Amino acid sequence: MHLPELTTERLWLRPWQEADLPALLAMDGDADVRRYVSDGKVPDPTAHEKRLRERIRTNGDEGLGFWSVFRRARRDDFLGTVGLVRLTLYPGIELDYRYRAAAWGQGFATEAATACLDYAFRTLGLRELVALVYPENTPSQRVITKLGFMPAGRLRAGDADLLLYKLHR
Ligand SMILES: CC(C)(COP(=O)(O)OP(=O)(O)OC[C@H]1O[C@@H](n2cnc3c(N)ncnc32)[C@H](O)[C@@H]1OP(=O)(O)O)[C@@H](O)C(=O)NCCC(=O)NCCS
């Protein structure tokens, strides 16, 4: 299944393409962006590029995957990414997002996620989404709360003790 393009009032969400690799690698090379993502470390660029290429190849499988986020008026200026991922350490589909530091604090994460949630619940017909957030990641907890997710306990992921959130359709 191909992921559709999505739009919001200010944003254009386009499924990942290989052309996004330089922007994704630049964003993921920033320690501030990665502090509360995965294991909290900046990934090795070569291994990370391989993982991203594989993700791009399988993007849209089961209707899940990632979008690159741009302003509608600036379709060449990559802001960040939002996606739906099947978790391995918990039975559920996760809402996942991260943005270039220059794009923070403008409501983009919340706005793009709204379109992604609409796709997940209306188009895919999912009944529930989960989110995993580091306890120290206050901005992301703010985003997830604004979207309507409710706290649902904690989950151990490697060395991290993450907050688990759930949103029902
Ligand atoms: C978390 C992240 C996605 C938020 O993106 P964003 O576009 O700035 O989010 P929004 O502007 O939609 O909302 C951010 C909210 O956090 C609040 N916030 C920002 N910094 C904060 C801080 N240090 N303490 C408390 N609240 C903070 C903002 O005020 C805003 O809330 P408001 O709308 O009530 O004012 C972005 O910071 C990011 O990409 N971080 C790095 C990657 C990451 O952590 N991803 C999430 C993994 S779970």
Coordinates of N, CA and C and ligand atoms in Angstrom, one line a residue:
M1 N 0.9 -1.2 0.0 CA 0.0 0.0 0.0 C 0.9 1.2 0.0
H2 N 0.5 2.2 -0.9 CA 1.3 3.5 -0.9 C 0.7 4.4 0.2
L3 N 1.5 5.1 0.9 CA 1.0 6.1 1.8 C 0.6 7.3 1.0
P4 N -0.5 7.9 1.4 CA -1.0 9.1 0.7 C -0.2 10.3 1.2
E5 N -0.2 11.4 0.4 CA 0.2 12.7 0.9 C -0.9 13.2 1.8
L6 N -0.5 14.0 2.8 CA -1.5 14.5 3.7 C -1.2 16.0 3.8
T7 N -2.2 16.8 4.1 CA -2.0 18.2 4.3 C -2.8 18.7 5.5
T8 N -2.3 19.8 6.1 CA -2.9 20.5 7.2 C -3.0 22.0 6.8
E9 N -3.4 22.8 7.7 CA -3.5 24.2 7.4 C -2.2 24.8 6.9
R10 N -1.1 24.4 7.6 CA 0.2 25.0 7.2 C 1.2 24.0 6.5
L11 N 0.9 22.7 6.7 CA 1.9 21.7 6.3 C 1.5 20.7 5.2
W12 N 2.6 20.2 4.6 CA 2.4 19.2 3.6 C 3.2 18.0 4.0
L13 N 2.6 16.8 4.1 CA 3.3 15.6 4.5 C 3.4 14.7 3.3
R14 N 4.6 14.4 2.9 CA 4.9 13.5 1.8 C 5.6 12.3 2.2
P15 N 5.2 11.0 1.8 CA 5.9 9.8 2.2 C 7.4 9.9 1.9
W16 N 8.2 9.3 2.8 CA 9.6 9.3 2.7 C 10.0 8.9 1.2
Q17 N 11.0 9.6 0.7 CA 11.7 9.3 -0.5 C 13.2 9.3 -0.3
E18 N 13.9 8.6 -1.2 CA 15.4 8.6 -1.1 C 15.9 10.0 -1.1
A19 N 15.2 10.9 -1.8 CA 15.7 12.3 -1.9 C 15.7 13.0 -0.5
D20 N 15.0 12.4 0.5 CA 15.0 13.0 1.8 C 16.2 12.5 2.7
L21 N 17.0 11.6 2.2 CA 18.1 11.0 3.0 C 19.1 12.1 3.5
P22 N 19.6 13.0 2.7 CA 20.5 14.0 3.3 C 19.9 14.8 4.4
A23 N 18.6 15.2 4.3 CA 17.9 16.0 5.3 C 17.7 15.1 6.6
L24 N 17.3 13.8 6.4 CA 17.1 12.9 7.5 C 18.4 12.7 8.3
L25 N 19.5 12.5 7.5 CA 20.8 12.2 8.1 C 21.3 13.4 8.9
A26 N 21.1 14.6 8.3 CA 21.5 15.8 9.0 C 20.8 16.0 10.3
M27 N 19.4 15.8 10.2 CA 18.6 16.0 11.4 C 19.1 14.9 12.5
D28 N 19.3 13.7 12.1 CA 19.6 12.7 13.0 C 21.1 12.7 13.5
G29 N 21.9 13.6 12.9 CA 23.2 13.8 13.3 C 23.3 14.8 14.4
D30 N 22.2 15.4 14.8 CA 22.1 16.4 15.8 C 21.8 15.8 17.2
A31 N 22.8 15.9 18.1 CA 22.6 15.3 19.5 C 21.4 15.8 20.2
D32 N 21.0 17.1 19.9 CA 19.8 17.6 20.6 C 18.5 17.0 20.1
V33 N 18.5 16.6 18.8 CA 17.3 15.9 18.3 C 17.3 14.5 18.8
R34 N 18.4 13.9 18.9 CA 18.4 12.4 19.3 C 18.4 12.1 20.8
R35 N 18.5 13.2 21.6 CA 18.7 13.0 23.1 C 17.6 12.1 23.6
Y36 N 16.4 12.2 23.1 CA 15.2 11.4 23.7 C 14.6 10.5 22.6
V37 N 15.5 10.1 21.6 CA 15.0 9.3 20.5 C 15.8 8.0 20.6
S38 N 15.1 6.8 20.5 CA 15.8 5.5 20.6 C 16.6 5.4 21.8
D39 N 17.9 5.1 21.6 CA 18.8 5.0 22.8 C 19.4 6.3 23.3
G40 N 19.0 7.4 22.7 CA 19.4 8.7 23.1 C 20.8 9.1 22.5
K41 N 21.3 8.3 21.6 CA 22.7 8.6 21.1 C 22.5 8.9 19.6
V42 N 23.5 9.7 19.1 CA 23.6 10.0 17.7 C 24.0 8.7 17.0
P43 N 23.2 8.2 16.0 CA 23.5 7.0 15.3 C 24.7 7.1 14.4
D44 N 25.4 6.0 14.3 CA 26.5 5.9 13.3 C 25.9 6.2 11.9
P45 N 26.4 7.2 11.2 CA 25.8 7.6 9.9 C 25.7 6.5 8.9
T46 N 26.7 5.7 8.8 CA 26.6 4.6 7.7 C 25.6 3.6 8.0
A47 N 25.6 3.1 9.3 CA 24.5 2.1 9.7 C 23.1 2.8 9.6
H48 N 23.1 4.1 10.0 CA 21.8 4.7 10.0 C 21.2 4.9 8.6
E49 N 22.1 5.3 7.7 CA 21.7 5.4 6.3 C 21.1 4.1 5.8
K50 N 21.8 3.0 6.1 CA 21.3 1.7 5.7 C 19.9 1.4 6.3
R51 N 19.7 1.7 7.6 CA 18.4 1.5 8.2 C 17.3 2.4 7.5
L52 N 17.7 3.6 7.2 CA 16.7 4.6 6.6 C 16.3 4.1 5.2
R53 N 17.4 3.6 4.5 CA 17.1 3.1 3.1 C 16.1 1.9 3.2
E54 N 16.3 1.1 4.2 CA 15.4 -0.1 4.3 C 14.0 0.4 4.7
R55 N 13.9 1.4 5.6 CA 12.6 1.9 5.9 C 11.9 2.5 4.7
I56 N 12.7 3.2 3.9 CA 12.1 3.8 2.7 C 11.6 2.7 1.7
R57 N 12.4 1.7 1.6 CA 12.0 0.5 0.8 C 10.7 -0.1 1.2
T58 N 10.5 -0.2 2.5 CA 9.3 -0.9 3.1 C 8.2 0.2 3.5
N59 N 8.4 1.4 3.2 CA 7.4 2.5 3.6 C 6.1 2.2 3.0
G60 N 5.0 2.2 3.8 CA 3.7 1.9 3.3 C 3.3 0.5 3.5
D61 N 4.2 -0.4 3.9 CA 3.8 -1.8 4.2 C 2.7 -1.8 5.3
E62 N 1.7 -2.5 5.2 CA 0.5 -2.5 6.2 C -0.1 -1.1 6.3
G63 N 0.2 -0.2 5.4 CA -0.3 1.2 5.5 C 0.4 2.0 6.5
L64 N 1.5 1.5 7.1 CA 2.3 2.2 8.1 C 3.6 2.8 7.4
G65 N 4.2 3.7 8.1 CA 5.5 4.3 7.6 C 5.6 5.7 8.0
F66 N 6.5 6.4 7.3 CA 6.9 7.8 7.6 C 6.6 8.8 6.5
W67 N 6.3 10.0 7.0 CA 6.2 11.1 6.1 C 7.3 12.2 6.4
S68 N 7.7 12.8 5.4 CA 8.6 14.0 5.6 C 7.6 15.2 5.7
V69 N 7.9 16.2 6.6 CA 7.0 17.3 6.8 C 7.6 18.6 6.2
F70 N 6.8 19.3 5.5 CA 7.3 20.6 4.9 C 6.2 21.6 5.1
R71 N 6.5 22.9 5.1 CA 5.5 23.9 5.0 C 4.8 23.8 3.6
R72 N 3.5 24.1 3.6 CA 2.8 24.0 2.3 C 3.5 25.0 1.3
A73 N 3.9 26.2 1.9 CA 4.4 27.2 1.1 C 5.9 27.1 0.8
R74 N 6.6 26.1 1.4 CA 8.0 25.9 1.2 C 8.3 24.4 1.1
R75 N 8.0 23.8 0.0 CA 8.0 22.4 -0.2 C 9.4 21.8 -0.4
D76 N 10.4 22.7 -0.3 CA 11.8 22.3 -0.4 C 12.5 22.3 0.9
D77 N 11.8 22.8 2.0 CA 12.5 23.0 3.2 C 12.0 21.9 4.2
F78 N 12.8 20.9 4.4 CA 12.4 19.7 5.2 C 12.4 20.2 6.7
L79 N 11.3 20.0 7.4 CA 11.1 20.4 8.8 C 11.4 19.2 9.7
G80 N 10.9 18.0 9.3 CA 11.1 16.9 10.2 C 10.2 15.7 9.7
T81 N 9.9 14.8 10.6 CA 9.2 13.6 10.2 C 8.2 13.1 11.2
V82 N 7.2 12.5 10.7 CA 6.2 11.9 11.6 C 5.8 10.5 10.9
G83 N 5.5 9.5 11.8 CA 5.2 8.2 11.2 C 4.4 7.3 12.2
L84 N 4.1 6.2 11.6 CA 3.3 5.1 12.3 C 4.2 3.9 12.2
V85 N 4.5 3.3 13.4 CA 5.5 2.2 13.4 C 4.9 1.1 14.2
R86 N 5.0 -0.2 13.7 CA 4.6 -1.3 14.6 C 5.7 -1.6 15.6
L87 N 5.4 -1.5 16.9 CA 6.4 -1.7 17.9 C 6.7 -3.2 18.0
T88 N 8.0 -3.5 18.4 CA 8.3 -4.9 18.7 C 8.3 -5.2 20.2
L89 N 8.5 -4.2 21.0 CA 8.6 -4.5 22.4 C 7.2 -4.3 23.1
Y90 N 6.2 -4.0 22.4 CA 4.9 -3.8 23.0 C 3.9 -4.0 21.8
P91 N 2.7 -4.7 22.1 CA 1.8 -4.9 21.0 C 1.0 -3.6 20.7
G92 N 1.5 -2.9 19.6 CA 0.8 -1.7 19.3 C 1.5 -1.0 18.2
I93 N 0.7 0.0 17.6 CA 1.3 0.9 16.6 C 1.6 2.2 17.3
E94 N 2.9 2.7 17.0 CA 3.3 3.9 17.7 C 3.3 5.1 16.8
L95 N 2.9 6.2 17.4 CA 3.1 7.5 16.7 C 4.5 8.0 17.0
D96 N 5.3 8.3 16.0 CA 6.7 8.6 16.2 C 6.9 10.0 15.4
Y97 N 7.8 10.8 16.0 CA 8.1 12.1 15.3 C 9.4 12.7 15.8
R98 N 10.0 13.5 14.9 CA 11.1 14.3 15.3 C 11.3 15.4 14.3
Y99 N 11.9 16.5 14.7 CA 12.0 17.7 13.9 C 13.4 18.3 14.0
R100 N 13.8 19.0 13.0 CA 15.0 19.8 13.0 C 14.9 20.8 14.1
A101 N 15.9 21.1 14.9 CA 15.9 22.0 16.0 C 15.3 23.4 15.6
A102 N 15.7 23.8 14.3 CA 15.2 25.1 13.8 C 13.7 25.2 13.7
A103 N 13.1 24.0 13.6 CA 11.6 24.0 13.4 C 10.8 23.8 14.7
W104 N 11.5 23.7 15.8 CA 10.8 23.5 17.1 C 10.0 24.7 17.6
G105 N 9.0 24.5 18.4 CA 8.3 25.6 19.0 C 7.4 26.4 18.2
Q106 N 7.0 25.8 17.0 CA 6.0 26.5 16.2 C 4.7 25.7 16.0
G107 N 4.6 24.7 16.8 CA 3.4 23.9 16.7 C 3.4 22.9 15.6
F108 N 4.5 22.7 14.8 CA 4.5 21.8 13.7 C 4.3 20.4 14.1
A109 N 4.9 19.9 15.2 CA 4.8 18.5 15.6 C 3.4 18.1 15.9
T110 N 2.7 19.0 16.6 CA 1.3 18.7 16.9 C 0.4 18.8 15.7
E111 N 0.6 19.8 14.8 CA -0.2 19.9 13.6 C 0.0 18.7 12.7
A112 N 1.2 18.3 12.4 CA 1.5 17.2 11.5 C 0.9 15.9 12.1
A113 N 1.1 15.7 13.4 CA 0.6 14.5 14.0 C -0.9 14.4 13.9
T114 N -1.6 15.5 13.9 CA -3.1 15.5 13.8 C -3.5 14.8 12.5
A115 N -2.8 15.2 11.4 CA -3.1 14.6 10.1 C -2.8 13.1 10.1
C116 N -1.7 12.8 10.8 CA -1.3 11.4 10.8 C -2.3 10.5 11.6
L117 N -2.8 11.1 12.7 CA -3.8 10.4 13.5 C -5.1 10.2 12.7
D118 N -5.5 11.3 12.0 CA -6.7 11.2 11.2 C -6.6 10.0 10.2
Y119 N -5.4 9.9 9.5 CA -5.1 8.9 8.6 C -5.2 7.5 9.3
A120 N -4.6 7.4 10.5 CA -4.5 6.1 11.2 C -5.9 5.6 11.6
F121 N -6.7 6.6 12.1 CA -8.0 6.1 12.6 C -9.1 6.0 11.5
R122 N -9.1 7.0 10.6 CA -10.1 7.0 9.6 C -9.8 6.1 8.4
T123 N -8.6 6.3 7.8 CA -8.2 5.5 6.6 C -7.8 4.1 6.9
L124 N -6.9 4.0 7.9 CA -6.5 2.6 8.3 C -7.5 1.9 9.2
G125 N -8.3 2.6 9.9 CA -9.3 2.0 10.8 C -8.7 1.5 12.1
L126 N -7.5 2.0 12.4 CA -6.9 1.5 13.7 C -7.8 1.9 14.9
R127 N -7.7 1.1 15.9 CA -8.6 1.4 17.1 C -7.8 2.2 18.2
E128 N -6.5 2.0 18.1 CA -5.6 2.6 19.2 C -4.2 2.9 18.7
L129 N -3.6 3.9 19.2 CA -2.2 4.2 18.9 C -1.5 4.4 20.3
V130 N -0.2 4.1 20.3 CA 0.5 4.3 21.5 C 1.7 5.3 21.2
A131 N 2.2 5.8 22.3 CA 3.4 6.7 22.2 C 4.3 6.4 23.3
L132 N 5.6 6.5 23.1 CA 6.6 6.2 24.1 C 7.5 7.5 24.2
V133 N 7.6 8.0 25.4 CA 8.3 9.3 25.6 C 9.2 9.2 26.8
Y134 N 10.4 9.7 26.7 CA 11.3 9.8 27.8 C 10.7 10.7 28.9
P135 N 10.8 10.3 30.2 CA 10.2 11.2 31.2 C 10.7 12.6 31.2
E136 N 12.0 12.8 30.7 CA 12.6 14.1 30.7 C 12.2 14.9 29.5
N137 N 11.5 14.3 28.6 CA 11.2 15.0 27.3 C 9.8 15.8 27.4
T138 N 9.9 16.9 28.2 CA 8.7 17.7 28.4 C 8.0 18.2 27.2
P139 N 8.7 18.7 26.2 CA 8.0 19.2 24.9 C 7.2 18.0 24.3
S140 N 7.8 16.9 24.2 CA 7.1 15.8 23.5 C 5.9 15.3 24.4
Q141 N 6.0 15.3 25.7 CA 4.8 15.0 26.5 C 3.7 16.0 26.3
R142 N 4.1 17.3 26.1 CA 3.2 18.3 25.8 C 2.4 18.0 24.5
V143 N 3.2 17.7 23.5 CA 2.6 17.3 22.2 C 1.6 16.2 22.3
I144 N 2.0 15.1 23.0 CA 1.2 13.9 23.0 C 0.0 14.2 23.9
T145 N 0.1 15.0 24.9 CA -1.1 15.4 25.7 C -2.1 16.3 24.9
K146 N -1.5 17.2 24.1 CA -2.4 18.1 23.3 C -3.1 17.3 22.3
L147 N -2.5 16.1 21.8 CA -3.2 15.3 20.9 C -4.3 14.4 21.5
G148 N -4.3 14.4 22.8 CA -5.4 13.6 23.5 C -4.9 12.3 24.0
F149 N -3.6 11.9 23.9 CA -3.1 10.7 24.5 C -3.2 10.7 26.0
M150 N -3.5 9.5 26.6 CA -3.6 9.4 28.1 C -2.4 8.6 28.6
P151 N -1.9 8.9 29.8 CA -0.8 8.0 30.4 C -1.3 6.6 30.6
A152 N -0.5 5.7 30.3 CA -0.9 4.2 30.4 C 0.3 3.4 31.0
G153 N 1.1 4.0 31.9 CA 2.1 3.3 32.6 C 3.5 3.6 32.0
R154 N 4.4 2.6 32.2 CA 5.8 2.8 31.8 C 6.2 1.6 31.1
L155 N 7.2 1.7 30.3 CA 7.8 0.6 29.5 C 9.3 0.6 29.5
R156 N 9.9 -0.5 29.8 CA 11.4 -0.6 29.8 C 11.8 -0.8 28.3
A157 N 12.7 0.0 27.8 CA 13.2 -0.2 26.5 C 14.8 -0.1 26.6
G158 N 15.5 -1.2 26.6 CA 16.9 -1.2 26.8 C 17.2 -0.6 28.2
D159 N 18.0 0.5 28.2 CA 18.4 1.2 29.4 C 17.3 2.2 29.8
A160 N 16.4 2.5 28.9 CA 15.4 3.6 29.2 C 14.1 3.1 29.8
D161 N 13.6 3.9 30.7 CA 12.3 3.6 31.4 C 11.4 4.7 30.8
L162 N 10.6 4.3 29.8 CA 9.8 5.3 29.0 C 8.4 5.4 29.5
L163 N 7.8 6.6 29.3 CA 6.4 6.7 29.6 C 5.6 6.2 28.5
L164 N 4.5 5.4 28.8 CA 3.7 4.9 27.7 C 2.4 5.7 27.7
Y165 N 1.9 6.1 26.5 CA 0.7 6.8 26.4 C -0.2 6.0 25.4
K166 N -1.5 6.2 25.5 CA -2.4 5.5 24.5 C -3.5 6.5 24.1
L167 N -3.9 6.4 22.8 CA -5.0 7.2 22.3 C -6.0 6.2 21.6
H168 N -7.2 6.2 22.1 CA -8.3 5.3 21.5 C -9.0 6.1 20.4
R169 N -9.4 5.5 19.4 CA -10.2 6.1 18.3 C -11.4 6.9 18.8
Ligands
LIG1 C1 9.4 17.1 20.8 C2 9.3 17.9 19.5 C3 8.8 17.0 18.4 C4 8.3 19.0 19.7 O1 8.1 19.7 18.4 P1 7.4 21.1 18.3 O2 7.1 21.3 16.9 O3 8.3 22.1 19.0 O4 6.1 20.9 19.2 P2 4.9 21.8 19.3 O5 5.4 23.3 19.0 O6 3.8 21.3 18.5 O7 4.6 21.7 20.8 C5 5.6 21.8 21.8 C6 5.0 22.1 23.2 O8 6.0 21.9 24.1 C7 6.2 23.1 24.9 N1 7.6 23.1 25.3 C8 8.6 23.3 24.5 N2 9.7 23.3 25.2 C9 9.4 23.1 26.5 C10 10.1 22.9 27.7 N3 11.4 23.0 27.8 N4 9.3 22.7 28.9 C11 8.0 22.6 28.8 N5 7.3 22.7 27.7 C12 8.0 23.0 26.5 C13 5.7 24.2 24.0 O9 5.4 25.3 24.7 C14 4.5 23.5 23.3 O10 3.4 23.5 24.1 P3 2.2 24.6 24.0 O11 1.7 24.4 22.6 O12 1.3 24.2 25.1 O13 2.9 25.9 24.1 C15 10.6 18.5 19.1 O14 11.1 19.3 20.1 C16 11.6 17.5 18.6 O15 11.7 17.1 17.5 N6 12.5 17.1 19.6 C17 13.5 16.1 19.3 C18 13.0 14.7 18.9 C19 12.1 14.2 19.9 O16 12.3 14.3 21.1 N7 11.0 13.5 19.4 C20 10.0 12.9 20.2 C21 10.4 11.6 20.7 S1 9.1 10.9 21.7

